[in-house]
Amino acid sequence: MPTVMLTTHCPNACPWCFARPKMEEYRARGIREMSWDDFLTVVDFYERSGIRHMILLGGEPAWHSRFMDILRCLRQRRFSVFVATTGILPDGLASRIAEEYLPGVEFGVNSTSYFQYGDPERQRVDDFLHRMGGVTSIGYTITERDVAAGRIEPILDRVAMILKFGLVRHLQFQIAVPGERNRLFVPFDRHGDAAKLIVSWFRILRRNGISCGLDCHCMPACQIPVEAHGETLFHSRCDTFMVDIGPDLEIWPCFPLSAEKAELTRFRDMGEVSRHFSAAIPPSRIVYDERCDGCAERASGACHGGCRGFQHLRQNAGTTRRPAIPGFASSFRRTMPCV
């Protein structure tokens, strides 16, 4: 499913953010948001591709100068919409969204930094969640810090948030991946530890009646724990790209592979885009470690050896091999007891 990058500015400065260099590059070129005409070009492309669901990203997509017009346009053209937001919106926007009839629009708030926000940011996020909780779910980015600690508090905190604000009972996870100048990504040789942690967290969520999902993140089959076999959460084939559409209509398969870019207007529909990127970045390049040689699952095509984007950056001498791990927060300041 493609995503649309509406803006290049964000109120957060997350150390694990892999999109920041791309946003900085755009801002250096004077591009702060997608133009209205380019947005309509994207909508036409989606319709030609038979795609009726649009994922809006940033930066912070709600900071787009015509954000409400964008939502209204998509409503008129019968799209469903998912807005990935920080919840830190311009003054009055949360109330305007709540007052507008926008069927099919849902929001996802990345909650990773929520308990580290100062009072002004927390108040804005809380206001958004109080107003839009019924159509909002939260996400969480798993970092090297989580893998090193193996604690359950981050999940208990998110269960508490869901209960407090009456949010959609779903938690979407991402695994922090390496990018230019970012930190706290989960290194290639700790994917197995990350998978075990995710399985333990998923069990807690399910006991609390909360569904969960994991964003695109291919793991070598040998790193998926036995207890997770049969789960649909993990996969070992890196053959489905999100495809990100930038504010200038530049496209790339995913942020770690953003150097493999092309122009959206070169392609008639998403099928052509997918074939282009699959041919440009073959999975045969991925080697997790020496066990890939002679691996039956690798030979059969059941396992690609991991994430193509991660392997690309792993081979780049300019990419930090190990993330830096800062100290842990002294308290998670849980909002309410939950289990």
Short mmCIF file of C-alpha atoms in Angstrom, two decimals:
data_model
loop_
_atom_site.label_atom_id
_atom_site.label_comp_id
_atom_site.label_asym_id
_atom_site.label_seq_id
_atom_site.Cartn_x
_atom_site.Cartn_y
_atom_site.Cartn_z
CA MET A 1 0.00 0.00 0.00
CA PRO A 2 1.60 3.32 -1.04
CA THR A 3 1.94 6.29 1.29
CA VAL A 4 1.81 10.02 0.57
CA MET A 5 4.27 12.41 2.24
CA LEU A 6 2.29 15.64 2.54
CA THR A 7 4.77 17.73 4.54
CA THR A 8 8.47 17.86 5.34
CA HIS A 9 8.31 19.35 8.84
CA CYS A 10 7.58 17.59 12.12
CA PRO A 11 7.25 18.77 15.75
CA ASN A 12 9.27 15.81 16.98
CA ALA A 13 12.97 15.02 16.66
CA CYS A 14 12.94 11.28 17.35
CA PRO A 15 16.49 9.85 17.43
CA TRP A 16 15.39 6.72 15.53
CA CYS A 17 13.64 8.66 12.73
CA PHE A 18 14.79 7.39 9.33
CA ALA A 19 12.82 10.04 7.41
CA ARG A 20 14.55 13.12 8.80
CA PRO A 21 17.37 13.31 6.19
CA LYS A 22 14.79 13.08 3.41
CA MET A 23 12.74 15.86 4.97
CA GLU A 24 15.84 18.01 5.46
CA GLU A 25 16.76 17.46 1.82
CA TYR A 26 13.33 18.66 0.71
CA ARG A 27 13.39 21.71 2.96
CA ALA A 28 16.86 22.64 1.66
CA ARG A 29 15.25 22.73 -1.78
CA GLY A 30 12.47 24.97 -0.48
CA ILE A 31 9.82 22.22 -0.45
CA ARG A 32 7.75 22.21 2.75
CA GLU A 33 4.59 20.54 1.50
CA MET A 34 2.97 18.89 -1.51
CA SER A 35 1.26 21.35 -3.83
CA TRP A 36 -2.47 21.06 -4.43
CA ASP A 37 -1.98 20.20 -8.11
CA ASP A 38 0.51 17.46 -7.25
CA PHE A 39 -1.89 16.07 -4.66
CA LEU A 40 -4.61 15.82 -7.33
CA THR A 41 -2.09 14.04 -9.58
CA VAL A 42 -1.60 11.48 -6.79
CA VAL A 43 -5.35 11.02 -6.39
CA ASP A 44 -5.71 10.38 -10.13
CA PHE A 45 -2.84 7.86 -9.98
CA TYR A 46 -4.55 6.00 -7.12
CA GLU A 47 -7.79 5.83 -9.07
CA ARG A 48 -6.04 4.46 -12.17
CA SER A 49 -4.42 1.86 -9.92
CA GLY A 50 -7.73 0.82 -8.38
CA ILE A 51 -6.57 1.90 -4.91
CA ARG A 52 -9.30 3.45 -2.76
CA HIS A 53 -7.40 3.86 0.51
CA MET A 54 -4.79 6.58 1.09
CA ILE A 55 -2.22 6.76 3.89
CA LEU A 56 -1.10 10.32 4.64
CA LEU A 57 2.31 10.89 6.22
CA GLY A 58 4.71 13.72 7.00
CA GLY A 59 6.55 15.11 8.79
CA GLU A 60 3.23 16.00 10.35
CA PRO A 61 0.57 15.73 7.62
CA ALA A 62 -1.93 17.83 9.58
CA TRP A 63 0.43 20.80 9.25
CA HIS A 64 -0.31 20.96 5.52
CA SER A 65 -1.83 24.36 4.71
CA ARG A 66 -4.80 22.68 2.97
CA PHE A 67 -5.18 19.65 5.21
CA MET A 68 -8.95 20.01 5.63
CA ASP A 69 -9.36 20.50 1.87
CA ILE A 70 -7.39 17.29 1.33
CA LEU A 71 -9.71 15.34 3.65
CA ARG A 72 -12.79 16.82 1.97
CA CYS A 73 -11.46 16.02 -1.50
CA LEU A 74 -10.82 12.41 -0.53
CA ARG A 75 -14.30 12.16 1.00
CA GLN A 76 -15.88 13.48 -2.21
CA ARG A 77 -13.92 10.96 -4.28
CA ARG A 78 -14.94 8.13 -1.95
CA PHE A 79 -11.54 7.28 -0.49
CA SER A 80 -10.93 5.88 2.94
CA VAL A 81 -8.02 7.62 4.67
CA PHE A 82 -5.48 6.83 7.37
CA VAL A 83 -3.56 9.79 8.77
CA ALA A 84 -0.29 8.98 10.57
CA THR A 85 0.05 11.88 12.99
CA THR A 86 1.92 13.01 16.08
CA GLY A 87 -1.31 14.38 17.50
CA ILE A 88 0.43 17.76 17.86
CA LEU A 89 -1.85 19.80 15.61
CA PRO A 90 -2.17 23.52 14.84
CA ASP A 91 -4.46 25.51 17.14
CA GLY A 92 -8.12 24.68 16.62
CA LEU A 93 -7.57 21.97 14.00
CA ALA A 94 -8.54 19.04 16.24
CA SER A 95 -11.90 20.66 16.98
CA ARG A 96 -12.51 21.41 13.27
CA ILE A 97 -11.77 17.80 12.35
CA ALA A 98 -14.09 16.55 15.11
CA GLU A 99 -16.92 18.83 13.92
CA GLU A 100 -16.59 17.85 10.23
CA TYR A 101 -18.43 14.83 8.82
CA LEU A 102 -15.53 12.71 7.56
CA PRO A 103 -16.62 9.08 7.22
CA GLY A 104 -13.82 6.66 6.46
CA VAL A 105 -11.09 8.83 8.02
CA GLU A 106 -8.98 7.23 10.75
CA PHE A 107 -5.89 8.41 12.60
CA GLY A 108 -2.83 6.70 14.00
CA VAL A 109 -0.75 8.43 16.66
CA ASN A 110 2.82 7.26 17.21
CA SER A 111 2.99 7.12 20.99
CA THR A 112 6.68 6.27 21.37
CA SER A 113 7.64 9.70 22.73
CA TYR A 114 4.36 10.42 24.54
CA PHE A 115 5.66 9.97 28.09
CA GLN A 116 8.74 12.08 27.37
CA TYR A 117 6.78 15.10 26.09
CA GLY A 118 6.68 18.34 28.06
CA ASP A 119 3.33 19.66 29.28
CA PRO A 120 2.50 21.76 26.16
CA GLU A 121 2.98 18.83 23.77
CA ARG A 122 1.18 16.37 26.07
CA GLN A 123 -1.79 18.72 26.35
CA ARG A 124 -2.10 18.98 22.57
CA VAL A 125 -1.91 15.22 22.11
CA ASP A 126 -4.38 14.63 24.94
CA ASP A 127 -6.80 17.14 23.40
CA PHE A 128 -6.59 15.33 20.07
CA LEU A 129 -7.08 11.90 21.66
CA HIS A 130 -10.04 13.08 23.76
CA ARG A 131 -11.75 14.49 20.63
CA MET A 132 -10.83 11.79 18.11
CA GLY A 133 -10.28 8.70 20.27
CA GLY A 134 -13.09 6.71 18.66
CA VAL A 135 -11.36 6.75 15.26
CA THR A 136 -7.75 6.77 16.49
CA SER A 137 -5.33 3.96 17.20
CA ILE A 138 -1.79 4.26 18.51
CA GLY A 139 1.52 2.95 17.29
CA TYR A 140 4.85 2.24 18.94
CA THR A 141 8.35 2.07 17.48
CA ILE A 142 10.50 -0.71 18.92
CA THR A 143 14.08 0.48 19.35
CA GLU A 144 17.35 -1.06 20.41
CA ARG A 145 16.63 0.32 23.88
CA ASP A 146 13.49 -1.85 24.12
CA VAL A 147 15.35 -4.94 22.93
CA ALA A 148 18.18 -4.37 25.41
CA ALA A 149 15.82 -3.89 28.37
CA GLY A 150 13.14 -6.46 27.57
CA ARG A 151 10.65 -4.62 29.80
CA ILE A 152 6.85 -4.86 29.68
CA GLU A 153 6.21 -1.31 30.91
CA PRO A 154 5.96 0.22 27.40
CA ILE A 155 3.07 -2.10 26.60
CA LEU A 156 1.31 -1.56 29.93
CA ASP A 157 1.56 2.18 29.31
CA ARG A 158 -0.08 1.82 25.89
CA VAL A 159 -2.87 -0.38 27.24
CA ALA A 160 -3.50 2.38 29.79
CA MET A 161 -3.65 5.02 27.04
CA ILE A 162 -6.16 2.98 25.04
CA LEU A 163 -8.41 2.63 28.09
CA LYS A 164 -8.07 6.23 29.24
CA PHE A 165 -8.92 7.84 25.89
CA GLY A 166 -11.31 5.20 24.53
CA LEU A 167 -9.07 4.55 21.54
CA VAL A 168 -9.47 1.90 18.86
CA ARG A 169 -8.30 -1.33 20.50
CA HIS A 170 -5.37 -1.88 18.19
CA LEU A 171 -1.65 -1.22 18.57
CA GLN A 172 0.55 -1.05 15.49
CA PHE A 173 4.26 -1.70 15.89
CA GLN A 174 7.22 -0.61 13.83
CA ILE A 175 10.79 -1.83 14.24
CA ALA A 176 13.29 1.03 14.15
CA VAL A 177 15.42 0.65 11.02
CA PRO A 178 18.74 2.32 10.18
CA GLY A 179 18.96 5.48 8.15
CA GLU A 180 21.33 8.35 7.67
CA ARG A 181 22.44 9.77 11.03
CA ASN A 182 19.74 8.09 13.11
CA ARG A 183 20.17 6.14 16.34
CA LEU A 184 18.45 3.43 18.37
CA PHE A 185 17.59 1.24 15.36
CA VAL A 186 17.49 -2.50 16.02
CA PRO A 187 20.70 -3.89 14.49
CA PHE A 188 20.61 -6.74 12.01
CA ASP A 189 22.04 -9.29 14.45
CA ARG A 190 19.36 -8.58 17.08
CA HIS A 191 16.30 -9.29 14.97
CA GLY A 192 15.80 -12.61 16.77
CA ASP A 193 15.75 -10.83 20.15
CA ALA A 194 13.32 -8.26 18.76
CA ALA A 195 10.99 -11.02 17.53
CA LYS A 196 10.95 -12.70 20.96
CA LEU A 197 10.14 -9.39 22.64
CA ILE A 198 7.34 -8.69 20.16
CA VAL A 199 5.79 -12.12 20.79
CA SER A 200 5.78 -11.52 24.57
CA TRP A 201 4.20 -8.08 24.11
CA PHE A 202 1.56 -9.40 21.72
CA ARG A 203 0.43 -11.91 24.35
CA ILE A 204 -0.17 -9.13 26.87
CA LEU A 205 -2.17 -7.14 24.35
CA ARG A 206 -4.33 -10.07 23.36
CA ARG A 207 -5.12 -10.82 27.01
CA ASN A 208 -6.43 -7.26 27.20
CA GLY A 209 -8.57 -7.62 24.08
CA ILE A 210 -6.27 -5.48 21.92
CA SER A 211 -5.31 -6.52 18.42
CA CYS A 212 -1.85 -5.78 17.13
CA GLY A 213 0.13 -5.62 13.92
CA LEU A 214 3.68 -5.17 12.71
CA ASP A 215 4.59 -2.83 9.86
CA CYS A 216 6.57 -4.06 6.89
CA HIS A 217 9.73 -5.61 8.32
CA CYS A 218 11.15 -8.75 6.78
CA MET A 219 13.10 -11.05 9.13
CA PRO A 220 15.27 -14.02 8.19
CA ALA A 221 13.35 -17.24 8.87
CA CYS A 222 16.10 -18.45 11.21
CA GLN A 223 15.50 -15.41 13.46
CA ILE A 224 11.77 -15.93 13.96
CA PRO A 225 11.24 -17.80 17.27
CA VAL A 226 9.61 -21.22 17.17
CA GLU A 227 6.66 -19.99 19.24
CA ALA A 228 5.90 -17.44 16.52
CA HIS A 229 5.74 -19.98 13.70
CA GLY A 230 2.26 -19.94 12.25
CA GLU A 231 1.77 -16.30 13.21
CA THR A 232 0.98 -13.92 10.38
CA LEU A 233 2.93 -11.13 12.07
CA PHE A 234 6.36 -12.11 10.76
CA HIS A 235 7.42 -12.81 7.22
CA SER A 236 10.70 -13.76 5.55
CA ARG A 237 10.12 -12.59 1.99
CA CYS A 238 10.98 -8.98 1.18
CA ASP A 239 8.93 -8.70 -1.99
CA THR A 240 6.23 -6.15 -1.15
CA PHE A 241 7.20 -2.49 -1.05
CA MET A 242 5.16 0.23 0.64
CA VAL A 243 6.21 2.79 -2.01
CA ASP A 244 6.46 6.31 -0.62
CA ILE A 245 5.33 9.29 -2.70
CA GLY A 246 7.22 12.48 -1.87
CA PRO A 247 5.85 16.03 -1.96
CA ASP A 248 7.49 16.60 -5.37
CA LEU A 249 6.05 13.32 -6.80
CA GLU A 250 9.37 11.54 -6.42
CA ILE A 251 8.81 7.91 -5.37
CA TRP A 252 10.98 5.32 -3.64
CA PRO A 253 10.31 1.75 -2.42
CA CYS A 254 10.77 2.56 1.30
CA PHE A 255 12.78 5.12 3.27
CA PRO A 256 15.89 2.91 3.73
CA LEU A 257 15.87 2.47 -0.06
CA SER A 258 15.06 6.09 -0.89
CA ALA A 259 18.20 6.35 -3.05
CA GLU A 260 16.38 4.03 -5.51
CA LYS A 261 14.05 6.80 -6.63
CA ALA A 262 11.96 7.49 -9.70
CA GLU A 263 9.27 9.93 -10.84
CA LEU A 264 5.63 9.01 -10.28
CA THR A 265 4.59 10.55 -13.59
CA ARG A 266 6.69 7.94 -15.47
CA PHE A 267 4.23 5.21 -14.51
CA ARG A 268 0.62 4.60 -15.38
CA ASP A 269 -0.32 2.70 -12.22
CA MET A 270 1.01 0.99 -9.11
CA GLY A 271 1.55 -2.29 -10.92
CA GLU A 272 4.19 -0.67 -13.12
CA VAL A 273 5.83 0.92 -10.06
CA SER A 274 6.02 -2.40 -8.20
CA ARG A 275 7.55 -4.19 -11.17
CA HIS A 276 10.11 -1.41 -11.59
CA PHE A 277 11.35 -1.55 -7.99
CA SER A 278 11.30 -5.35 -7.80
CA ALA A 279 13.57 -5.50 -10.84
CA ALA A 280 15.85 -2.74 -9.56
CA ILE A 281 16.46 -4.31 -6.13
CA PRO A 282 16.57 -8.13 -6.37
CA PRO A 283 16.32 -10.09 -3.09
CA SER A 284 19.33 -12.22 -4.04
CA ARG A 285 21.60 -9.46 -2.71
CA ILE A 286 20.52 -10.03 0.91
CA VAL A 287 22.82 -12.12 3.10
CA TYR A 288 21.99 -12.27 6.81
CA ASP A 289 25.08 -14.30 7.77
CA GLU A 290 27.04 -17.38 6.71
CA ARG A 291 24.04 -19.62 7.43
CA CYS A 292 22.38 -18.29 4.28
CA ASP A 293 24.78 -20.42 2.23
CA GLY A 294 23.13 -23.78 1.67
CA CYS A 295 19.92 -22.80 3.49
CA ALA A 296 16.99 -24.84 2.16
CA GLU A 297 14.46 -22.09 2.83
CA ARG A 298 16.66 -19.59 1.03
CA ALA A 299 17.09 -21.96 -1.92
CA SER A 300 13.33 -22.53 -2.16
CA GLY A 301 12.59 -18.81 -2.12
CA ALA A 302 10.67 -19.01 1.17
CA CYS A 303 13.22 -16.71 2.83
CA HIS A 304 14.99 -13.71 1.30
CA GLY A 305 17.48 -13.36 4.16
CA GLY A 306 15.99 -10.20 5.65
CA CYS A 307 15.05 -6.64 4.78
CA ARG A 308 16.43 -5.29 1.48
CA GLY A 309 16.58 -1.76 2.85
CA PHE A 310 18.51 -2.88 5.91
CA GLN A 311 20.98 -4.83 3.79
CA HIS A 312 21.49 -1.83 1.50
CA LEU A 313 22.40 0.38 4.45
CA ARG A 314 24.40 -2.37 6.12
CA GLN A 315 26.72 -2.44 3.11
CA ASN A 316 27.02 1.36 3.08
CA ALA A 317 30.23 2.40 4.81
CA GLY A 318 28.63 5.68 5.86
CA THR A 319 25.91 4.01 7.94
CA THR A 320 26.46 3.50 11.66
CA ARG A 321 26.67 -0.22 12.30
CA ARG A 322 25.56 -0.12 15.93
CA PRO A 323 23.08 2.35 17.41
CA ALA A 324 23.87 4.44 20.44
CA ILE A 325 21.71 3.61 23.46
CA PRO A 326 21.01 6.51 25.84
CA GLY A 327 19.97 5.98 29.44
CA PHE A 328 16.46 4.84 30.28
CA ALA A 329 13.77 7.22 31.50
CA SER A 330 13.44 7.02 35.27
CA SER A 331 9.68 6.65 35.12
CA PHE A 332 7.05 5.79 32.54
CA ARG A 333 4.44 7.80 34.49
CA ARG A 334 1.67 5.34 33.79
CA THR A 335 -1.64 7.10 33.32
CA MET A 336 -3.70 4.44 35.11
CA PRO A 337 -3.44 0.80 36.23
CA CYS A 338 -4.41 -1.61 33.48
CA VAL A 339 -3.69 -5.26 34.36
#
